[in-house]
Coordinates of C-alpha atoms in Angstrom, one line a residue:
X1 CA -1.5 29.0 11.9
X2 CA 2.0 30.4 11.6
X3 CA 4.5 28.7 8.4
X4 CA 6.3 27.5 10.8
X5 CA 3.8 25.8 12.7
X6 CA 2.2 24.6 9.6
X7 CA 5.5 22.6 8.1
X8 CA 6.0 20.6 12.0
X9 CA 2.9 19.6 11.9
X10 CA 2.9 18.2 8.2
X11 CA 6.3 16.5 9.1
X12 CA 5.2 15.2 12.1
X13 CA 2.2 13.9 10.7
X14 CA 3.9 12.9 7.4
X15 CA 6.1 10.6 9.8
X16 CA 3.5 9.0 11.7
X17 CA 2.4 7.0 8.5
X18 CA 6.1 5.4 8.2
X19 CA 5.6 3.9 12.1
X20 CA 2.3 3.3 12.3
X21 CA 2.1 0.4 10.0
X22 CA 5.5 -1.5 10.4
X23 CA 4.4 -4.1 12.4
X24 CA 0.8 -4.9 10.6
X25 CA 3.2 -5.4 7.4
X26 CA 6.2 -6.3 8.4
X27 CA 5.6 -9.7 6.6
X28 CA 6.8 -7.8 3.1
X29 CA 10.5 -7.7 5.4
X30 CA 10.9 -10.5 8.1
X31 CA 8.2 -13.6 6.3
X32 CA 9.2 -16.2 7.6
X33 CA 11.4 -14.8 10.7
X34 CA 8.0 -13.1 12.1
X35 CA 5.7 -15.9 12.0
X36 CA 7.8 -18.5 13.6
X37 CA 8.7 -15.4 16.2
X38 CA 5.0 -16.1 16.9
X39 CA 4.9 -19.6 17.3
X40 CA 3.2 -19.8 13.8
X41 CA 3.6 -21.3 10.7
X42 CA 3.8 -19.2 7.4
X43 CA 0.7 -20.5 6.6
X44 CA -1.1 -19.7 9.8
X45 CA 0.4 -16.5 9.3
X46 CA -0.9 -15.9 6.2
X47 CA -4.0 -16.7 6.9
X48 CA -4.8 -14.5 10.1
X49 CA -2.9 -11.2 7.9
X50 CA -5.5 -12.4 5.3
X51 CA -8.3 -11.3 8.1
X52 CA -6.1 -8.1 8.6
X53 CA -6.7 -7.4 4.6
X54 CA -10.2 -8.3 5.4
X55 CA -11.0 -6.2 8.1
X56 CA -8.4 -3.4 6.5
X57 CA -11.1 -3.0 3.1
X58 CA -14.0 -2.5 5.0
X59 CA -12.3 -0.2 7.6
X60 CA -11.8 2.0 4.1
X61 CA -15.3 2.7 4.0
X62 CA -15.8 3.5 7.6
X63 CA -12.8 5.8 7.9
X64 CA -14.2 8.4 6.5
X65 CA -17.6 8.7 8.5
X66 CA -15.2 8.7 11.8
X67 CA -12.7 11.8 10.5
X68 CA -16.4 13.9 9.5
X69 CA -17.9 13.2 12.8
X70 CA -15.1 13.3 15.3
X71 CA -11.6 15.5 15.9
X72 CA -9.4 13.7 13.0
X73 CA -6.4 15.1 15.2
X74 CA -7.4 12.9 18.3
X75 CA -8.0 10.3 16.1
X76 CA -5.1 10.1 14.9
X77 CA -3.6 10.2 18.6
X78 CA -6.1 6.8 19.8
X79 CA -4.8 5.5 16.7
X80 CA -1.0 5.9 17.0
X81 CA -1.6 4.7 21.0
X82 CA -3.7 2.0 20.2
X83 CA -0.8 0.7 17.8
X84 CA 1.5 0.7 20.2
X85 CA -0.2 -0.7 22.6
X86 CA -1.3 -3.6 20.2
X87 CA 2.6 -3.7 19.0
X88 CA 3.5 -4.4 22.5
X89 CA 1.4 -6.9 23.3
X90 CA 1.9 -8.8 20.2
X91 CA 5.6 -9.0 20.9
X92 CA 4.6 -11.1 23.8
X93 CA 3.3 -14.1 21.6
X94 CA 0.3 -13.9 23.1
X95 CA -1.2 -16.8 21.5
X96 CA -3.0 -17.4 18.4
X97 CA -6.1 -16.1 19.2
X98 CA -4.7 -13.2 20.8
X99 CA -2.8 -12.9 17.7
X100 CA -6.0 -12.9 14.9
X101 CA -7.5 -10.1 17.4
X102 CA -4.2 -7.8 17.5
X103 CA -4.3 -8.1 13.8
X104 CA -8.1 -7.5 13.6
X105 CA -7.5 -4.0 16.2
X106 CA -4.5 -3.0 14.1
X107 CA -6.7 -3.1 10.9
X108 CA -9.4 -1.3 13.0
X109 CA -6.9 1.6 13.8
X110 CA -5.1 2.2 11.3
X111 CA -7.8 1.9 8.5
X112 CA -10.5 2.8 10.5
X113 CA -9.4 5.9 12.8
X114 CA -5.8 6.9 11.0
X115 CA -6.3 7.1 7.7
X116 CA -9.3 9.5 6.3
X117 CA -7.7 11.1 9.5
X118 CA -4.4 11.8 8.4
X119 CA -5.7 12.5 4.6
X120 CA -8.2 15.2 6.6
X121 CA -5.5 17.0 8.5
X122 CA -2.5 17.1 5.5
X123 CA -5.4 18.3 3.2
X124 CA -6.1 21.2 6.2
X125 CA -1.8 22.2 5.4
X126 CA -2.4 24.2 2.3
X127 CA -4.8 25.4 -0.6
X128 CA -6.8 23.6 -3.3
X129 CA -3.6 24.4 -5.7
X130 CA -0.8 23.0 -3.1
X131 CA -3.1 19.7 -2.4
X132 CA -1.1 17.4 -4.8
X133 CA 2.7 18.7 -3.5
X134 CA 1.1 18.4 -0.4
X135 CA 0.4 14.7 -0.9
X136 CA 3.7 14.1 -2.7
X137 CA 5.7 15.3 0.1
X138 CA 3.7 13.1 2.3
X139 CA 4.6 9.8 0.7
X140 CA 8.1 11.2 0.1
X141 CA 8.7 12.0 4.3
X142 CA 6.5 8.6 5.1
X143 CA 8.7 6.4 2.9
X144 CA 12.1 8.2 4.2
X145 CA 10.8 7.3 7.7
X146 CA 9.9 3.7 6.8
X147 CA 13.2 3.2 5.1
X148 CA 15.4 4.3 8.0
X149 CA 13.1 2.6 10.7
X150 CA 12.9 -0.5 8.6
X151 CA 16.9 -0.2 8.3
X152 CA 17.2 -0.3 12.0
X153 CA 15.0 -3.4 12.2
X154 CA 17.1 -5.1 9.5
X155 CA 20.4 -4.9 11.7
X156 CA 18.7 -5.6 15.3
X157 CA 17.4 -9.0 13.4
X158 CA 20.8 -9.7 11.9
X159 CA 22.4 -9.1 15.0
X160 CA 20.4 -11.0 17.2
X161 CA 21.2 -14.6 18.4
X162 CA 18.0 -16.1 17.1
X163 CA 16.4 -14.0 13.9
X164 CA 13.0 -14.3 15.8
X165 CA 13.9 -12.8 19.1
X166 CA 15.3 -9.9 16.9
X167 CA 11.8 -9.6 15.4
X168 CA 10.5 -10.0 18.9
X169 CA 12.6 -6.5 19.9
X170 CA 11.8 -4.6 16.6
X171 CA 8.0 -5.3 17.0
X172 CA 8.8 -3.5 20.5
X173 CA 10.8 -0.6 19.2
X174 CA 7.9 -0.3 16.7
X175 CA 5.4 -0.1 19.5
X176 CA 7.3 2.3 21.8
X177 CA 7.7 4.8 18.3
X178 CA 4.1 4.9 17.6
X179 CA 3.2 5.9 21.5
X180 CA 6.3 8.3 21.0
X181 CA 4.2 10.1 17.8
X182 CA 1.2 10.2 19.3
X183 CA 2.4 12.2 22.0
X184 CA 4.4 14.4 19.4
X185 CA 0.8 14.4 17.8
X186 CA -1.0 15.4 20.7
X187 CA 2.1 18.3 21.6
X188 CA 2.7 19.3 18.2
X189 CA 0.2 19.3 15.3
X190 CA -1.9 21.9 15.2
X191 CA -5.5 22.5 13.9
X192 CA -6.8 25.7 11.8
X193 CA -10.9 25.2 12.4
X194 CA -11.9 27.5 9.8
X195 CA -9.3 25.0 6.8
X196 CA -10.9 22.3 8.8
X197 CA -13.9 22.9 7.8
X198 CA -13.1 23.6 4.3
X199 CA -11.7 20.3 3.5
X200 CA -14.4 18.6 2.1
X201 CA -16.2 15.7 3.3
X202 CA -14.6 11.8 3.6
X203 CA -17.5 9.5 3.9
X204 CA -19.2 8.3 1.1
X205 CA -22.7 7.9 1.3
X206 CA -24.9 4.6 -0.3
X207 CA -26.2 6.9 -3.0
X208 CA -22.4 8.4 -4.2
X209 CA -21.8 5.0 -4.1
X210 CA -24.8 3.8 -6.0
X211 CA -23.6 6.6 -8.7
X212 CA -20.0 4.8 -8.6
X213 CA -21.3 1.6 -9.1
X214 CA -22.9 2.8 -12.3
X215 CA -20.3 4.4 -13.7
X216 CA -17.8 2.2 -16.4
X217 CA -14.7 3.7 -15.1
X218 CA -15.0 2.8 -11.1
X219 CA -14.7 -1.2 -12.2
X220 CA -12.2 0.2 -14.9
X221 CA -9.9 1.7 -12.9
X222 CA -10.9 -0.6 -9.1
X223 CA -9.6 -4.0 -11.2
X224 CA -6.8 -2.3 -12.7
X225 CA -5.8 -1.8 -9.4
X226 CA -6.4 -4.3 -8.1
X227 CA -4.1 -6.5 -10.8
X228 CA -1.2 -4.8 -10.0
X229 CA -1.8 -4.8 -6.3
X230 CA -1.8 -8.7 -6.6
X231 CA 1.8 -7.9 -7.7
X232 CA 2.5 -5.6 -4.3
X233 CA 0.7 -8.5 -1.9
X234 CA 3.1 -11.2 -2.7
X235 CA 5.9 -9.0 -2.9
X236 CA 7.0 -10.3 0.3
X237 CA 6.7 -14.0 -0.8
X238 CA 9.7 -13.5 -2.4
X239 CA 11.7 -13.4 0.4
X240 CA 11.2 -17.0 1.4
X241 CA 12.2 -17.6 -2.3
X242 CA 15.4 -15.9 -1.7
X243 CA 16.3 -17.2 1.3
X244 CA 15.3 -21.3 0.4
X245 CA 15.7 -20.9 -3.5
X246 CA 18.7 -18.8 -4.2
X247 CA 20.9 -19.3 -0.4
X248 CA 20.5 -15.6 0.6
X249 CA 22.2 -15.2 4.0
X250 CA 20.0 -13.7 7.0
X251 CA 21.8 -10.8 6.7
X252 CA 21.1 -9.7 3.5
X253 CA 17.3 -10.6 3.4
X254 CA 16.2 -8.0 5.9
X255 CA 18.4 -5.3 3.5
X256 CA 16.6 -6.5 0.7
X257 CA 13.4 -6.3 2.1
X258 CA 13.3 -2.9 3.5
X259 CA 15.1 -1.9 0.1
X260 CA 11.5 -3.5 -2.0
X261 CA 9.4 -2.4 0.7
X262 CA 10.4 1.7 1.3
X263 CA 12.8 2.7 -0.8
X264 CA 11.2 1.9 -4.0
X265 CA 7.8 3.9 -2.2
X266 CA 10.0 6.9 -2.0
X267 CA 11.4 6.9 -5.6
X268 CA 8.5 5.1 -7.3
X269 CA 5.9 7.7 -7.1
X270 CA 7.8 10.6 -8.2
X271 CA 9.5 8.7 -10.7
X272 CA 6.0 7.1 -12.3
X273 CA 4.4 10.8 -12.2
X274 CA 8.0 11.7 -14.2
X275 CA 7.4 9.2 -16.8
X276 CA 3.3 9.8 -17.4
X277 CA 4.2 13.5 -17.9
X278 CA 7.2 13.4 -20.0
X279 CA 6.4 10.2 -22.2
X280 CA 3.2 8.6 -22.1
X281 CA 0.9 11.4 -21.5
X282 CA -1.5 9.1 -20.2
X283 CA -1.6 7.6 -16.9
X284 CA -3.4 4.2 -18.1
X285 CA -1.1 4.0 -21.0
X286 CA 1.4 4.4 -18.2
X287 CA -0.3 1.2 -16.7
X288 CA -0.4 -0.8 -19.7
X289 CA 3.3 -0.7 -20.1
X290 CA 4.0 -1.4 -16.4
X291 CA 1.7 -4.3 -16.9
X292 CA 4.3 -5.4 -19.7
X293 CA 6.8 -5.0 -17.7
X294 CA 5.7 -6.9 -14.5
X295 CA 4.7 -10.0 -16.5
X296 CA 8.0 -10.0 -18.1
X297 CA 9.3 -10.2 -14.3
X298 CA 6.9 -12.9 -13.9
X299 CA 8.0 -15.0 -16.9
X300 CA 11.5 -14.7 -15.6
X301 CA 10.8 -15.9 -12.7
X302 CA 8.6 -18.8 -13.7
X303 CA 11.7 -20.0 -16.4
X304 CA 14.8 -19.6 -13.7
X305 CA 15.8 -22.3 -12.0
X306 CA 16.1 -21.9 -8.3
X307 CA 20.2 -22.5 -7.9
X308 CA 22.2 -20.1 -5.5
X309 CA 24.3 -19.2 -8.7
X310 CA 21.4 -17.2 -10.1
X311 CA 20.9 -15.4 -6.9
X312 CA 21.8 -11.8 -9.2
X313 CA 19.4 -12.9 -11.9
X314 CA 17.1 -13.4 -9.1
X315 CA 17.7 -10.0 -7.5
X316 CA 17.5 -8.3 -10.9
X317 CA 13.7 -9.9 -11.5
X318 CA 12.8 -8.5 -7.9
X319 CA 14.0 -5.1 -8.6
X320 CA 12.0 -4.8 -12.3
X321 CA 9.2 -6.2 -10.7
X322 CA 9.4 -3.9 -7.7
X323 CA 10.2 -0.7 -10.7
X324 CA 6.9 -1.9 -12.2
X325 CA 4.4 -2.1 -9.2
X326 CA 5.9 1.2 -7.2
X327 CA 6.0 3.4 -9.9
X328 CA 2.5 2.4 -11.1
X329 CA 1.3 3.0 -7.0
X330 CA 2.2 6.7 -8.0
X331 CA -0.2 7.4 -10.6
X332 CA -3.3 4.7 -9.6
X333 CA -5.7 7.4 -8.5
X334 CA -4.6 10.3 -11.3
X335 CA -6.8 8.0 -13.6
X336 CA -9.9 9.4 -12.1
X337 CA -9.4 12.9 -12.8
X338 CA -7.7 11.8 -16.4
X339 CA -11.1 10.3 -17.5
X340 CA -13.1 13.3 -15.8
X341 CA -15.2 11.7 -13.2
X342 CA -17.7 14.5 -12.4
X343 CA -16.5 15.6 -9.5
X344 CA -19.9 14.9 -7.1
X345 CA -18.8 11.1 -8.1
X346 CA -15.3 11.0 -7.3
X347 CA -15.7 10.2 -3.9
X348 CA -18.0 7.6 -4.6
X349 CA -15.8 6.1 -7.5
X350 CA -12.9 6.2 -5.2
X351 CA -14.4 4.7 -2.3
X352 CA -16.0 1.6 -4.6
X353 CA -12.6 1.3 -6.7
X354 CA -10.8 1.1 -3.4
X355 CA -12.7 -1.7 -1.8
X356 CA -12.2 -3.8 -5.2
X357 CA -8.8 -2.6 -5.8
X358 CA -7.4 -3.7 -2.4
X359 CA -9.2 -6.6 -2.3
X360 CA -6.4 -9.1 -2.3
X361 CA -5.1 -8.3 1.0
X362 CA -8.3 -10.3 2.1
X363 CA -7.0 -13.6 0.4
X364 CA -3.5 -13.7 -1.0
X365 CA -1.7 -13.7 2.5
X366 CA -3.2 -16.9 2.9
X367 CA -2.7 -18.5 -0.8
X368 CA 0.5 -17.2 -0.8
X369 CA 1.5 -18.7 2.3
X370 CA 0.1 -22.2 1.2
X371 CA 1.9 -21.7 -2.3
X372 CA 5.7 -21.3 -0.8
X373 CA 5.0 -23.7 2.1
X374 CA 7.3 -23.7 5.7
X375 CA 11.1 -25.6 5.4
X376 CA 11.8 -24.7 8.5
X377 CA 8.8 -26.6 9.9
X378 CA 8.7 -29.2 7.1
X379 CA 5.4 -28.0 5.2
X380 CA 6.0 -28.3 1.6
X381 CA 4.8 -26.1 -0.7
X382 CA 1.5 -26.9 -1.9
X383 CA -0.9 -26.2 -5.2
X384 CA 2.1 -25.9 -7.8
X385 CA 4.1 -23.7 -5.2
X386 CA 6.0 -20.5 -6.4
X387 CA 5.0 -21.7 -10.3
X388 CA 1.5 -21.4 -9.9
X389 CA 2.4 -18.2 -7.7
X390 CA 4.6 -16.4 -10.6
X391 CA 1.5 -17.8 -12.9
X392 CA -1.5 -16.1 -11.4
X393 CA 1.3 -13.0 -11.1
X394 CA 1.3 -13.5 -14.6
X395 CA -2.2 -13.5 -15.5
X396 CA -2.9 -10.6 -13.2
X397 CA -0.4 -8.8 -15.6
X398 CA -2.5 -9.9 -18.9
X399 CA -5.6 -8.8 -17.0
X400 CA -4.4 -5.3 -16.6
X401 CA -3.1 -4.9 -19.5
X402 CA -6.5 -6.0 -21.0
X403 CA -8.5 -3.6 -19.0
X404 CA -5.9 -0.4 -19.2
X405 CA -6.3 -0.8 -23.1
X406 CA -10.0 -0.6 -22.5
X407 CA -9.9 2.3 -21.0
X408 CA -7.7 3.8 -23.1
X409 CA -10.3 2.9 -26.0
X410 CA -13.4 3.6 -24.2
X411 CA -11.6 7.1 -23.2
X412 CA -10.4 7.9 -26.7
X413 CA -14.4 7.2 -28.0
X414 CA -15.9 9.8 -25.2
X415 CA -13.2 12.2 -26.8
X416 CA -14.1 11.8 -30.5
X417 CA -17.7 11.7 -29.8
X418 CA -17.8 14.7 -27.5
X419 CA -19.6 17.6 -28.9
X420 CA -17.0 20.9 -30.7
X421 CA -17.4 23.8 -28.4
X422 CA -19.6 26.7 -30.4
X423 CA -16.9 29.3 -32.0
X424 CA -17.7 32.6 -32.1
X425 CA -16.4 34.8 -34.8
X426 CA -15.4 38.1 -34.2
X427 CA -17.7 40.2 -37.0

């Protein structure tokens, strides 16, 4: 394969991953606006993208037996058409339980068939040594193309009549992108069979993950995770906050929202990898003080009073909170190959660390939902509302921090008690 060749197919492919998913989370932009687009309440809604996280952490495991066994390129393609096709039809309300089973096929491609594809085909693009700039680039391109699609939905909803006809359109535009891509896909990417079958294997068998399961650092590293992903699920919980709690017009809500959602993904990453290298050295000592800083978002939160005259105080807490959780999603995995898993376990550790990690998209949709409640439809907030919200946010902080520090202890104890390497002395 040609250079040339080579970079279109990695920036086709990069760009793909900022389409495919805008409708299966476009509750972190449009809350409120999407679910009563579908004739649902936030709660309803939050409970049927609560089977989407569901479905979404066990597709993890399966992804990876599909890209081994199949063409991960025409995976990709069913993928990216099934998404549209599935982004189309959910744009015609088609009723609630047409609406649970869009959400369950959207899990089921882009989990299931996209991702361990996508991972198999940029991992194809370039050596061993190139794998991480590889990677970097991809999340840099995928958030660029998120940020200006998600821009583009933020003024077609601002513009429209009714906020939830404007949904209605972008969900449509969404659709008609991803059968776009999957023809580009299909034209453009090409495949080198000989790096193909050099990148290693995705699936993870029952014994790798047997291995995982017994090593300390896969429930280490899966809960610490998993804290600060509690942080990135209700992330878009605080939109009905801004919009009910602080008077934030329509307007500026879906700016706001793509700015949280992408354009912290594109800066965060490179920014947290920055910050390990230059200052802490360590990517769970990294952790540990991102912990520190997302529970001090929390508390902030908790204490101010919801009066459209803090709406800036407001905004301020968002944006540390959102600094803390994206620049931590840069560096989550870099703790496996700080500790040294061996590297016939990494697969395994990653595989088990990932099902716990992401684990909250399978319930906080739904308690988040029933913690902020539905004005619009006159459902009150329930269980303590956004203070029990910013609470458990709060604990999840105190967690991770607990469990970074233990594997910053646990690591430093491997160090001292690892054997001195013989040294030979010249005679």
């Amino acid at each position: 394969m040609t250079k040339a060749r080579r970079l279109t197919s990695f920036i086709v492919l990069s760009m793909t991953g900022g389409v495919i998913f805008q409708v299966a989370y476009i509750r972190f932009v449009f809350l409120a606006d999407t679910a009563h687009a579908l004739d649902l309440t936030i709660q309803r809604y939050g409970e049927i993208t609560s089977v989407f996280g569901a479905v979404a952490v066990l597709m993890y495991f399966c992804g990876g037996w599909f890209a081994d066994r199949f063409s991960p390129k025409a995976l990709i393609v069913i993928a990216l058409a099934g998404m549209g096709i599935v982004d189309l039809w959910l744009s015609t309300v088609p009723g609630e339980t047409g609406i649970v089973v869009a959400h369950v096929l959207m899990a089921v491609l882009g989990m299931g068939l996209y991702w361990s594809s996508l991972v198999k085909l940029v991992s194809m693009l370039g050596t061993a040594d190139e794998q991480g700039k590889l990677f970097g680039w991809l999340e840099g391109v995928r958030g660029i193309t998120s940020t200006v699609v998600g821009f583009v939905g933020a003024a077609i909803v601002a513009a429209a009549i009714a906020e939830t006809g404007g949904v209605l359109w972008v969900m449509r535009i969404y659709g008609v992108l991803c059968l776009v891509f999957a023809v580009l896909v299909l034209v453009v990417v090409r495949t080198d069979r000989d790096a193909l079958g050099q990148v290693g294997r995705q699936a993870v068998s029952l014994r790798e993950l047997g291995a995982a399961a017994r090593n300390k650092y896969t429930w280490l590293i899966g809960f610490s995770i998993m804290a600060m992903y509690c942080f990135y699920t209700l992330l878009g919980y605080l939109t009905p906050l801004l919009q009910d709690g602080f008077a934030v017009p329509v307007v500026l809500l879906g700016a706001i929202g793509v700015v949280r959602t992408y354009v912290f993904q594109i800066v965060g990453g490179p920014v947290g990898g920055v910050l390990v290298d230059r200052w802490t050295k360590s990517s769970p000592a990294f952790l540990r003080w991102a912990f520190v800083v997302a529970a001090i978002s929390a508390v902030g939160f908790l204490l101010l009073p919801h009066d459209p005259a803090l709406v800036w105080i407001a905004v301020v807490l968002m944006i540390v909170m959102c600094l803390a959780v994206f620049t931590s999603r840069g560096i989550y995995w870099a703790q496996v190959g700080e500790v040294e898993v061996p590297l016939a376990q990494r697969g395994g550790v990653i595989g088990l660390a990932s099902g716990i990690a992401y684990l909250p998209d399978a319930f906080l949709p739904a308690l988040g939902a029933w913690w902020v409640g539905d004005p619009a439809n006159g459902v009150p907030s329930q269980g303590g509302g956004y203070t029990t919200m910013f609470a458990v946010l709060l604990a999840a902080a105190v967690f991770g921090f607990l469990l970074t520090t233990l594997t910053m202890r646990v690591r430093a104890r491997e160090l001292r008690n690892r054997p001195a390497p013989d040294v030979v002395v010249a005679a």
